[in-house]
mmCIF file of C-alpha atoms in Angstrom:
data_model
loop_
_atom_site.group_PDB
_atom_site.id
_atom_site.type_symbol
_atom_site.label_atom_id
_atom_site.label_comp_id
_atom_site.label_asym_id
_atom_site.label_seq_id
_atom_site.Cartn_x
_atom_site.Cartn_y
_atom_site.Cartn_z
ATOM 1 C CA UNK H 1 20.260 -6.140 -16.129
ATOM 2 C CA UNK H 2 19.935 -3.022 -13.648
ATOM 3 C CA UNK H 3 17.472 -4.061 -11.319
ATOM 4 C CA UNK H 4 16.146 -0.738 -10.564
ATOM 5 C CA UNK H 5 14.278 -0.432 -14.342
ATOM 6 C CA UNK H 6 11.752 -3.027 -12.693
ATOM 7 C CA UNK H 7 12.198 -4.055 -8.982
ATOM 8 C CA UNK H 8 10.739 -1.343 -7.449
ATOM 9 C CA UNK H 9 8.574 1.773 -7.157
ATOM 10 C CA UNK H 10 10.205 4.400 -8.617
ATOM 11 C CA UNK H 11 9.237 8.540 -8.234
ATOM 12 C CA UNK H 12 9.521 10.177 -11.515
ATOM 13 C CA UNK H 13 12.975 12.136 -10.364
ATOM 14 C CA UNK H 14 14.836 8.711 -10.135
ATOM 15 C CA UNK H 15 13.034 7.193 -13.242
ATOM 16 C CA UNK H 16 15.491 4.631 -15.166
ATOM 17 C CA UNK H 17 16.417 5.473 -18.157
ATOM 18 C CA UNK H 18 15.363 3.264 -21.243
ATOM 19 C CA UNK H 19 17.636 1.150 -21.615
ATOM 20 C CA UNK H 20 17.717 -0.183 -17.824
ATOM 21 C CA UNK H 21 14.591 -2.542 -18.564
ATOM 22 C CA UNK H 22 15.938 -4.187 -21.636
ATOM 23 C CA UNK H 23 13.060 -3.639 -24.359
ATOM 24 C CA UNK H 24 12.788 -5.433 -27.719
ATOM 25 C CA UNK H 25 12.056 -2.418 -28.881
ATOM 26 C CA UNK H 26 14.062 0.747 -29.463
ATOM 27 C CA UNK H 27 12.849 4.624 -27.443
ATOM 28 C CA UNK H 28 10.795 5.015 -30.922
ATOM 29 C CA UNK H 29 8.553 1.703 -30.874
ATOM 30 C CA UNK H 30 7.852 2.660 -26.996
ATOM 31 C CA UNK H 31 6.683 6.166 -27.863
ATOM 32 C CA UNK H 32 4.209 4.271 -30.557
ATOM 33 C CA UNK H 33 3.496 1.546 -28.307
ATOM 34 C CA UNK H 34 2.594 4.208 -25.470
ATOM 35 C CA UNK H 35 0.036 6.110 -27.770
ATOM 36 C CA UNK H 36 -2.156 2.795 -27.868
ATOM 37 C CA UNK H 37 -2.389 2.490 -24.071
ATOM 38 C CA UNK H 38 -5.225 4.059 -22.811
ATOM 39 C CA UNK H 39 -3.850 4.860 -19.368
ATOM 40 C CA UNK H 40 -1.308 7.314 -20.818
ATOM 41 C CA UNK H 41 -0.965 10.650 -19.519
ATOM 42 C CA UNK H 42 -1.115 13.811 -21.460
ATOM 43 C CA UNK H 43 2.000 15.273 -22.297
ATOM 44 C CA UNK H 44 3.326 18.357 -19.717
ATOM 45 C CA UNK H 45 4.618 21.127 -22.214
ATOM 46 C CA UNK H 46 8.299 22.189 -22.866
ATOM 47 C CA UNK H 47 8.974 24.971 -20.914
ATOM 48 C CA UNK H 48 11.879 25.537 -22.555
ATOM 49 C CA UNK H 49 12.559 28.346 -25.269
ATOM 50 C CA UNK H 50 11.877 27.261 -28.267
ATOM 51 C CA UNK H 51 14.809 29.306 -29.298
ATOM 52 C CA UNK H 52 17.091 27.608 -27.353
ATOM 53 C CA UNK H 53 16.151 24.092 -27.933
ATOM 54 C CA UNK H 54 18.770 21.780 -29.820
ATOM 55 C CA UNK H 55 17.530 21.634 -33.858
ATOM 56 C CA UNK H 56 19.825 18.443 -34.378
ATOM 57 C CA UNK H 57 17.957 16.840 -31.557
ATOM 58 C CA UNK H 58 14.345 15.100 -32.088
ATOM 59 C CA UNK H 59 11.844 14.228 -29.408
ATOM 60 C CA UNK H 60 9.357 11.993 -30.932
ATOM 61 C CA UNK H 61 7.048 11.789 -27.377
ATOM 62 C CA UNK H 62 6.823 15.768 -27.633
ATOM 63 C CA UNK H 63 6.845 15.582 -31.554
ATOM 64 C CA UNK H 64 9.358 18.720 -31.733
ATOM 65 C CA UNK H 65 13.496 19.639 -31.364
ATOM 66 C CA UNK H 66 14.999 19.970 -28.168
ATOM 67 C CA UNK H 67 16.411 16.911 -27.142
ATOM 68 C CA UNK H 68 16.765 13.138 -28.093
ATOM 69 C CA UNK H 69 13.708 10.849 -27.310
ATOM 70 C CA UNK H 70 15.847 8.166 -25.517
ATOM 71 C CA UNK H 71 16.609 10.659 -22.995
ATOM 72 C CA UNK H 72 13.332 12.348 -22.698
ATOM 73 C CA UNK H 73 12.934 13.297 -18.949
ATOM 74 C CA UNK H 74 8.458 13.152 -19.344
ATOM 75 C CA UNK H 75 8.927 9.822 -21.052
ATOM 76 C CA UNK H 76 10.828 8.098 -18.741
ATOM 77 C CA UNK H 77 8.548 8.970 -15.852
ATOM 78 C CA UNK H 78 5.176 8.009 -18.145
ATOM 79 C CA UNK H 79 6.880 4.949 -19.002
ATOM 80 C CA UNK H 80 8.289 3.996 -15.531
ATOM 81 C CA UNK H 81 4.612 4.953 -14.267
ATOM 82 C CA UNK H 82 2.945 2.633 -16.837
ATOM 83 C CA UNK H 83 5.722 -0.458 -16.280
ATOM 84 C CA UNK H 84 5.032 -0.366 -12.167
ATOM 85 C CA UNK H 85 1.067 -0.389 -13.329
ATOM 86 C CA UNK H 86 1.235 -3.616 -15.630
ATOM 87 C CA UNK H 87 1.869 -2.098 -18.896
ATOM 88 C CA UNK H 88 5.086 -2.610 -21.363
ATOM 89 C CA UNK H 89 5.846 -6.460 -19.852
ATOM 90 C CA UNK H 90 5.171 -7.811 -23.154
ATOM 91 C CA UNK H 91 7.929 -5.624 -24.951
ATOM 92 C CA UNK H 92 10.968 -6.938 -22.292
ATOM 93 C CA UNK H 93 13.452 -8.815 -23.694
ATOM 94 C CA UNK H 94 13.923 -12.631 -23.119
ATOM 95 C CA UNK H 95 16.752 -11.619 -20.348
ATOM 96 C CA UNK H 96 13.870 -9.194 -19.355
ATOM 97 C CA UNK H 97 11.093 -11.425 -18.848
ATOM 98 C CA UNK H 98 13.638 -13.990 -17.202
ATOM 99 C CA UNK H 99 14.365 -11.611 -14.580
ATOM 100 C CA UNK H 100 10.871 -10.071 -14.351
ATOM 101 C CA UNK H 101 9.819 -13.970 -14.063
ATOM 102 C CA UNK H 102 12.709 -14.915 -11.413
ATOM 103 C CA UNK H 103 11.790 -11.889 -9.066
ATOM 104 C CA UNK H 104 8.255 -12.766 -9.002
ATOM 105 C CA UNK H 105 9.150 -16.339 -7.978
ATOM 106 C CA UNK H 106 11.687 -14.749 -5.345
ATOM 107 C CA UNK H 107 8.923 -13.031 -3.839
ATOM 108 C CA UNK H 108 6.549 -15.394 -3.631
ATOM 109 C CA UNK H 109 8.781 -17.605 -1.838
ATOM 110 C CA UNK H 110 9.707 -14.894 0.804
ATOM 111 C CA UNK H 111 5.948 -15.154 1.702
ATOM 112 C CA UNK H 112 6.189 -17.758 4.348
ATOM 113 C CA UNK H 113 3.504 -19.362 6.493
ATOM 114 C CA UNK H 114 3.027 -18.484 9.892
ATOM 115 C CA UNK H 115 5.091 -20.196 12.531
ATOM 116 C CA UNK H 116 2.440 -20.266 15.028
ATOM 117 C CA UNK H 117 -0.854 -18.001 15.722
ATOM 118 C CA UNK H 118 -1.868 -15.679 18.739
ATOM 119 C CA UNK H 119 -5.059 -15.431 18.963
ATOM 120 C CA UNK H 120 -6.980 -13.115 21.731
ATOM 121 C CA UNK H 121 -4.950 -13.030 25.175
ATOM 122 C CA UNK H 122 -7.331 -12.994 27.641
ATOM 123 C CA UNK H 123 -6.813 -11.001 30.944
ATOM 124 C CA UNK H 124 -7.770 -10.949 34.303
ATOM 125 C CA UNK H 125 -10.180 -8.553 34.109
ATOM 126 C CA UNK H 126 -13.230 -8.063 32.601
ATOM 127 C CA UNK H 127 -13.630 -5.581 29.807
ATOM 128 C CA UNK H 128 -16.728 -4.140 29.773
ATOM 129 C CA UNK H 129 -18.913 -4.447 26.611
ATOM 130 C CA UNK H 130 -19.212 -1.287 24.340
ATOM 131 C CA UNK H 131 -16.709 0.781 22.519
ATOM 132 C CA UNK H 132 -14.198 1.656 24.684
ATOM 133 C CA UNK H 133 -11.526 3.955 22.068
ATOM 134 C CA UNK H 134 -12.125 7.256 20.736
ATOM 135 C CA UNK H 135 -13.567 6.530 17.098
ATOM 136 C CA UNK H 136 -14.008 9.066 14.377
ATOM 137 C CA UNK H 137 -16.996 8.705 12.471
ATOM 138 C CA UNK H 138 -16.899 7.647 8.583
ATOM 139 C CA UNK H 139 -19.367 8.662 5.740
ATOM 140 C CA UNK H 140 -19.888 6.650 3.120
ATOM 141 C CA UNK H 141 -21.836 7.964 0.129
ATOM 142 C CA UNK H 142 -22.636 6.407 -2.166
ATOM 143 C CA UNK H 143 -23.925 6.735 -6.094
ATOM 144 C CA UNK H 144 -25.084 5.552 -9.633
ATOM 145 C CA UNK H 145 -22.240 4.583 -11.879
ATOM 146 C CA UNK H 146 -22.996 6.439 -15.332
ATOM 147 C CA UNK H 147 -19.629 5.666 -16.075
ATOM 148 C CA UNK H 148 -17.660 2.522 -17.438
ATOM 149 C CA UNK H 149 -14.105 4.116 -15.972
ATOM 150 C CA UNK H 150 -13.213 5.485 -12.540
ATOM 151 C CA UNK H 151 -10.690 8.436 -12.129
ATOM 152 C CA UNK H 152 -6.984 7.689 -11.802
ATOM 153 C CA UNK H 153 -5.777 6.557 -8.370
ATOM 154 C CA UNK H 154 -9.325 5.837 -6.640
ATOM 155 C CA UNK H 155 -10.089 3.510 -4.114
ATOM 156 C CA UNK H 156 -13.472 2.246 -4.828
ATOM 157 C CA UNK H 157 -16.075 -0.178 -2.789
ATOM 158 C CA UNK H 158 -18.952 -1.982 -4.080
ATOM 159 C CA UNK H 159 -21.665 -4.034 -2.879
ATOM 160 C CA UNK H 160 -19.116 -7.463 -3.960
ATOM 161 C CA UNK H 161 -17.022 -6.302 -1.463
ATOM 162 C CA UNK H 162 -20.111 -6.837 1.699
ATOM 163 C CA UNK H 163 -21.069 -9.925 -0.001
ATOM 164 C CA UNK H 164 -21.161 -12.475 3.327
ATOM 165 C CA UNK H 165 -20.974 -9.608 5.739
ATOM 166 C CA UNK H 166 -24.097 -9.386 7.928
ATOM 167 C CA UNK H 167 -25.670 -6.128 7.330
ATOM 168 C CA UNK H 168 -27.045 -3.537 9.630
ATOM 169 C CA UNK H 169 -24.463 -3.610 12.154
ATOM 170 C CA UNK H 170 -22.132 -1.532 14.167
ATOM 171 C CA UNK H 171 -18.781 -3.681 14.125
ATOM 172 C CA UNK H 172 -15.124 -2.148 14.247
ATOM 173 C CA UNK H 173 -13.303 -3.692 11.393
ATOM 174 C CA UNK H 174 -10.961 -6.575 13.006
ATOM 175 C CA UNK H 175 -8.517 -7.869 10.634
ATOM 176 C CA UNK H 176 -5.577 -10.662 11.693
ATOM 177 C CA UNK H 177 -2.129 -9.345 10.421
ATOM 178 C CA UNK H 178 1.743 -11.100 10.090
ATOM 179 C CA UNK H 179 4.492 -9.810 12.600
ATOM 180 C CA UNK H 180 7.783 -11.975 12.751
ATOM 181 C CA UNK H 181 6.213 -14.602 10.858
ATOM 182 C CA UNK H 182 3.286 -15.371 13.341
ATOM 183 C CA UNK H 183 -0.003 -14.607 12.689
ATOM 184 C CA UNK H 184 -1.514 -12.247 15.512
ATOM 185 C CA UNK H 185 -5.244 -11.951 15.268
ATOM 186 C CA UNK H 186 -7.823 -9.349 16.752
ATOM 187 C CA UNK H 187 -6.090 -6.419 15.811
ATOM 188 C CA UNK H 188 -8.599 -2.767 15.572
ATOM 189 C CA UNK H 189 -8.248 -1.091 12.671
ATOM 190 C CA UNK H 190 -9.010 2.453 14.293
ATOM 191 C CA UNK H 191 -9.005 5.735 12.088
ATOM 192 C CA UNK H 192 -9.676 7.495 15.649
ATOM 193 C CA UNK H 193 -6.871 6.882 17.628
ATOM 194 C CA UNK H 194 -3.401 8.910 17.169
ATOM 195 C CA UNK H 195 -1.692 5.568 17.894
ATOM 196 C CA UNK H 196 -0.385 2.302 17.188
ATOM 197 C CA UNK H 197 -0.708 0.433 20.233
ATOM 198 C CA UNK H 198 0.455 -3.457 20.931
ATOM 199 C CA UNK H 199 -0.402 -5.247 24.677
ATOM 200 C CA UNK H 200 3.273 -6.004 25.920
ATOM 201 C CA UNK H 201 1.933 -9.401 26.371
ATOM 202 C CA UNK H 202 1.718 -10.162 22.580
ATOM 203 C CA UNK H 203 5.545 -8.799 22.400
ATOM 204 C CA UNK H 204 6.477 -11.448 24.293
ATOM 205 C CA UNK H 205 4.503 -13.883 21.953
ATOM 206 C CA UNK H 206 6.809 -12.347 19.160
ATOM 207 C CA UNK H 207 9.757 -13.021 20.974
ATOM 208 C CA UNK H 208 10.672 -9.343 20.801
ATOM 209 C CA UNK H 209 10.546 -7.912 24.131
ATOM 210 C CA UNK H 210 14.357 -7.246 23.991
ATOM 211 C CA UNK H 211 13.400 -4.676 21.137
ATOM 212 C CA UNK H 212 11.067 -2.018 23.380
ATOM 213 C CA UNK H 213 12.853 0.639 23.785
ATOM 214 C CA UNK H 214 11.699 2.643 27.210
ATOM 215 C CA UNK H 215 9.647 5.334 27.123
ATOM 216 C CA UNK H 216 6.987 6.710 28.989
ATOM 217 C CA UNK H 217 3.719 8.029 27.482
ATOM 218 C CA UNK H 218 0.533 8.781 29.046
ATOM 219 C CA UNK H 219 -2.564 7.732 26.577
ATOM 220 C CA UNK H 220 -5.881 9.749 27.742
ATOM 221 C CA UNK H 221 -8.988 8.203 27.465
ATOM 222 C CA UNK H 222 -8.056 4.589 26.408
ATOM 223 C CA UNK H 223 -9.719 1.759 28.337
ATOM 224 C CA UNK H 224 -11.906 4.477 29.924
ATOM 225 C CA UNK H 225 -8.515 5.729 31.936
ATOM 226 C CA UNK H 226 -5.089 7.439 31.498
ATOM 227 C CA UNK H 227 -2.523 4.414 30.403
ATOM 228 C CA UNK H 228 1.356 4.775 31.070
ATOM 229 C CA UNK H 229 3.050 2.966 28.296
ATOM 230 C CA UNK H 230 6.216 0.821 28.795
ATOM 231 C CA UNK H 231 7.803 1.990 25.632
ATOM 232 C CA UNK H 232 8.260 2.094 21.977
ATOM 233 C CA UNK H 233 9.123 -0.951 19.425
ATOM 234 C CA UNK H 234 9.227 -0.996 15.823
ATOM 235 C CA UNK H 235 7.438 -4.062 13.955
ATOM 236 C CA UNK H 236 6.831 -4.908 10.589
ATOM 237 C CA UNK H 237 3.440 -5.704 9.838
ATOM 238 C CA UNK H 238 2.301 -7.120 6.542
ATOM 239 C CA UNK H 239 -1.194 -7.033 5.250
ATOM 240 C CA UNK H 240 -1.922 -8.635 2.193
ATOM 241 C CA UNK H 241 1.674 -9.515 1.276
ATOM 242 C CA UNK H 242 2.454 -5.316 1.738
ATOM 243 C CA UNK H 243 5.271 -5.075 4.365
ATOM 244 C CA UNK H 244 5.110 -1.693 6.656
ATOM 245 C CA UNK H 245 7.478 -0.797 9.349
ATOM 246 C CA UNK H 246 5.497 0.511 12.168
ATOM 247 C CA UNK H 247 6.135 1.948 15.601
ATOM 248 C CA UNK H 248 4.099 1.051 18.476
ATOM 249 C CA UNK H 249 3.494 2.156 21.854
ATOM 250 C CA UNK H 250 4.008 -0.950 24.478
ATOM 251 C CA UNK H 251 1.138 -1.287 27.040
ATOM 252 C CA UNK H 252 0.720 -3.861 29.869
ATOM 253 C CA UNK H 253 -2.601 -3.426 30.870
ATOM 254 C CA UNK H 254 -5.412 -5.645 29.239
ATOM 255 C CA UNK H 255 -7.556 -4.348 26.300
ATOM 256 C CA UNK H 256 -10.189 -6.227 24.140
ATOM 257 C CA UNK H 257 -8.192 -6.210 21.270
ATOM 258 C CA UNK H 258 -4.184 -7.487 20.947
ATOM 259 C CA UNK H 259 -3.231 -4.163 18.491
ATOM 260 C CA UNK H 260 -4.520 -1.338 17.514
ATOM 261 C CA UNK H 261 -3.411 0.212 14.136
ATOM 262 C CA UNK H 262 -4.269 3.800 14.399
ATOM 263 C CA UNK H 263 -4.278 6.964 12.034
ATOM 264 C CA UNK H 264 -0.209 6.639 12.030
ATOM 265 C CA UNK H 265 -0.242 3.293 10.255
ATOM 266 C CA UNK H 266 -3.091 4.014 8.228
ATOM 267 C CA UNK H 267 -1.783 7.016 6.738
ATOM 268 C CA UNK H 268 1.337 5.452 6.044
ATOM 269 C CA UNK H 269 -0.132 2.791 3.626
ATOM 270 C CA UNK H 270 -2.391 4.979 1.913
ATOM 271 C CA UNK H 271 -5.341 2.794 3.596
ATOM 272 C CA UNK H 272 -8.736 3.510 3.378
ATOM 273 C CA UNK H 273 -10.848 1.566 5.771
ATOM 274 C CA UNK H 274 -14.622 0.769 5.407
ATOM 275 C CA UNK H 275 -16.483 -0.696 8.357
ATOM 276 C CA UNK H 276 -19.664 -0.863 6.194
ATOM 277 C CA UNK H 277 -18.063 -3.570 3.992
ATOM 278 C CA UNK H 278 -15.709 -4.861 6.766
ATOM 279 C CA UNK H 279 -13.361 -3.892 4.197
ATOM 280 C CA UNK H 280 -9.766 -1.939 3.788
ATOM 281 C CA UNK H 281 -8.325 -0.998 0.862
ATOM 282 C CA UNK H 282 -4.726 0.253 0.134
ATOM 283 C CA UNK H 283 -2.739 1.015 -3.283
ATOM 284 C CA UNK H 284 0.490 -0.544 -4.142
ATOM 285 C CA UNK H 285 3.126 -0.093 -7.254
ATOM 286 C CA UNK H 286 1.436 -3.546 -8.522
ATOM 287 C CA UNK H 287 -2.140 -2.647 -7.781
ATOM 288 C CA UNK H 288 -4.784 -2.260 -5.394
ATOM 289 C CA UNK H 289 -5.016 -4.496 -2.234
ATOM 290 C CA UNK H 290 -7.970 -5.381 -0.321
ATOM 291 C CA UNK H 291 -8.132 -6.693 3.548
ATOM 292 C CA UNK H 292 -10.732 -8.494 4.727
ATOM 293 C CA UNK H 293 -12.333 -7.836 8.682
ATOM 294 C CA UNK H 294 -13.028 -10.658 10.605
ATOM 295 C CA UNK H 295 -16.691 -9.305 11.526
ATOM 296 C CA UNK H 296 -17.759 -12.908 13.826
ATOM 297 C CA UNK H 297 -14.472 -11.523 16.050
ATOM 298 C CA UNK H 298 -15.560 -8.148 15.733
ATOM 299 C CA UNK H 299 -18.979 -8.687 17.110
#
């Protein structure tokens, strides 16, 4: 089978064509099978003339001539949008399924526990108590549902999601992340910084220090003074089983956190952080993920 029907996110110019995922059914049953899924989008119109369009050729997604429905350009893309949401798995083949089945396991096992865990690295110097990077403030609104749907492609937070958190407070949201399979906790999730910023200390933890690339770069106004960093090193960091490669700036003074992921990573992943729930929230092909603060570190 041609892995690229199923094994990753695909944009709808490099949609697979039908046959890559191996359905039990032919380009017919998936246009029938498609009308019963609520999630389906509304067809785009031809923009072709309807003079020109091929009268020995039927599409039966636009229900007109022009072309063949196997090779329907706005029914690949629906249906390679609805496969990377969930929908169509129960139409794969047996070699399908297998394969949909095996990569699954494949993954799971590539999700390996933590060698060892850093947790804060404490400095020399006091840090003195109170908020010491530019933040940006964030309004939450929020409103009656009189709805039992929410649009396409929203990020939604409910009261579930602050269920333990202790309300009425001011805390950053601290969340614990995976680098180089160690677990490095007390990293600032911090839509107000420009930045992604890692103590040079914790590189060494990583046993990456051979990785930071020089480069100076002053950064105003953190720790209350102008910092010169040591350089740049790329790191993935995973967050709920989502892999990102990130660039960071390398500084050896102390700070009260051990990372900072700033607007750079944030935008990246499509997060949208909530200090209110001590939540963050990102979309993926397979779904939504959630990230849970650590709000007693916070504090």
């Amino acid at each position: 089978m041609n892995k690229s029907g199923f094994d990753k996110h695909v944009e709808p110019k490099e949609a697979p064509q039908l046959l890559e995922y191996n359905f039990s059914v032919d380009a017919s049953g998936i246009v029938s099978v498609i009308g019963r899924i609520k999630d389906t989008r509304w067809l785009r119109p031809l923009q072709t003339d309807p003079a020109q369009r091929n009268p020995n050729q039927m599409c039966k997604y636009h229900g007109t001539y022009s072309h063949r429905t196997e090779d329907c350009r706005q029914l690949k893309e629906e249906v390679a949008r609805l496969f990377n949401e969930g929908h169509l798995r129960e139409f794969l083949s047996d070699p399908g399924k297998n394969h949909y089945r095996d990569r699954d396991a494949n993954r799971k096992n590539e999700q390996e526990e933590p060698q060892h865990m850093i947790h804060m690295i404490v400095g020399a110097v006091d840090i003195p108590q109170g908020l010491t990077f530019e933040c940006t403030k964030v309004r939450i609104t929020r409103e009656k549902r009189t709805r039992d749907y929410l649009p396409e492609n929203t990020l939604s937070f409910h009261d579930a999601d602050a269920e333990g958190i202790e309300q009425h407070h001011n805390n950053a949201l601290v969340i614990s992340i995976l680098m180089n399979k160690i677990q490095v906790k007390r990293v600032l999730v911090d839509p107000g910084s420009s930045t992604n910023i890692i103590r040079s200390k914790v590189v060494e933890e990583l046993g990456l220090q051979d990785q930071i690339v020089p480069a100076d770069r002053v950064l105003n106004g953190f720790n209350m003074a102008s910092e010169t960093t040591k350089g740049e090193i790329m790191l993935p960091v995973s967050v709920a089983e989502t892999i990102q490669e990130t660039k960071f700036h390398v500084i050896g003074g102390d700070m009260r956190y051990n990372e900072l992921l700033g607007r750079p990573w944030i935008l990246n992943i499509r997060a949208v952080p909530s200090t209110l729930h001590q939540v963050l929230k990102f979309p993926t092909p397979e779904g939504d993920k959630t990230m849970y603060g650590a709000q007693p570190t916070a504090k």
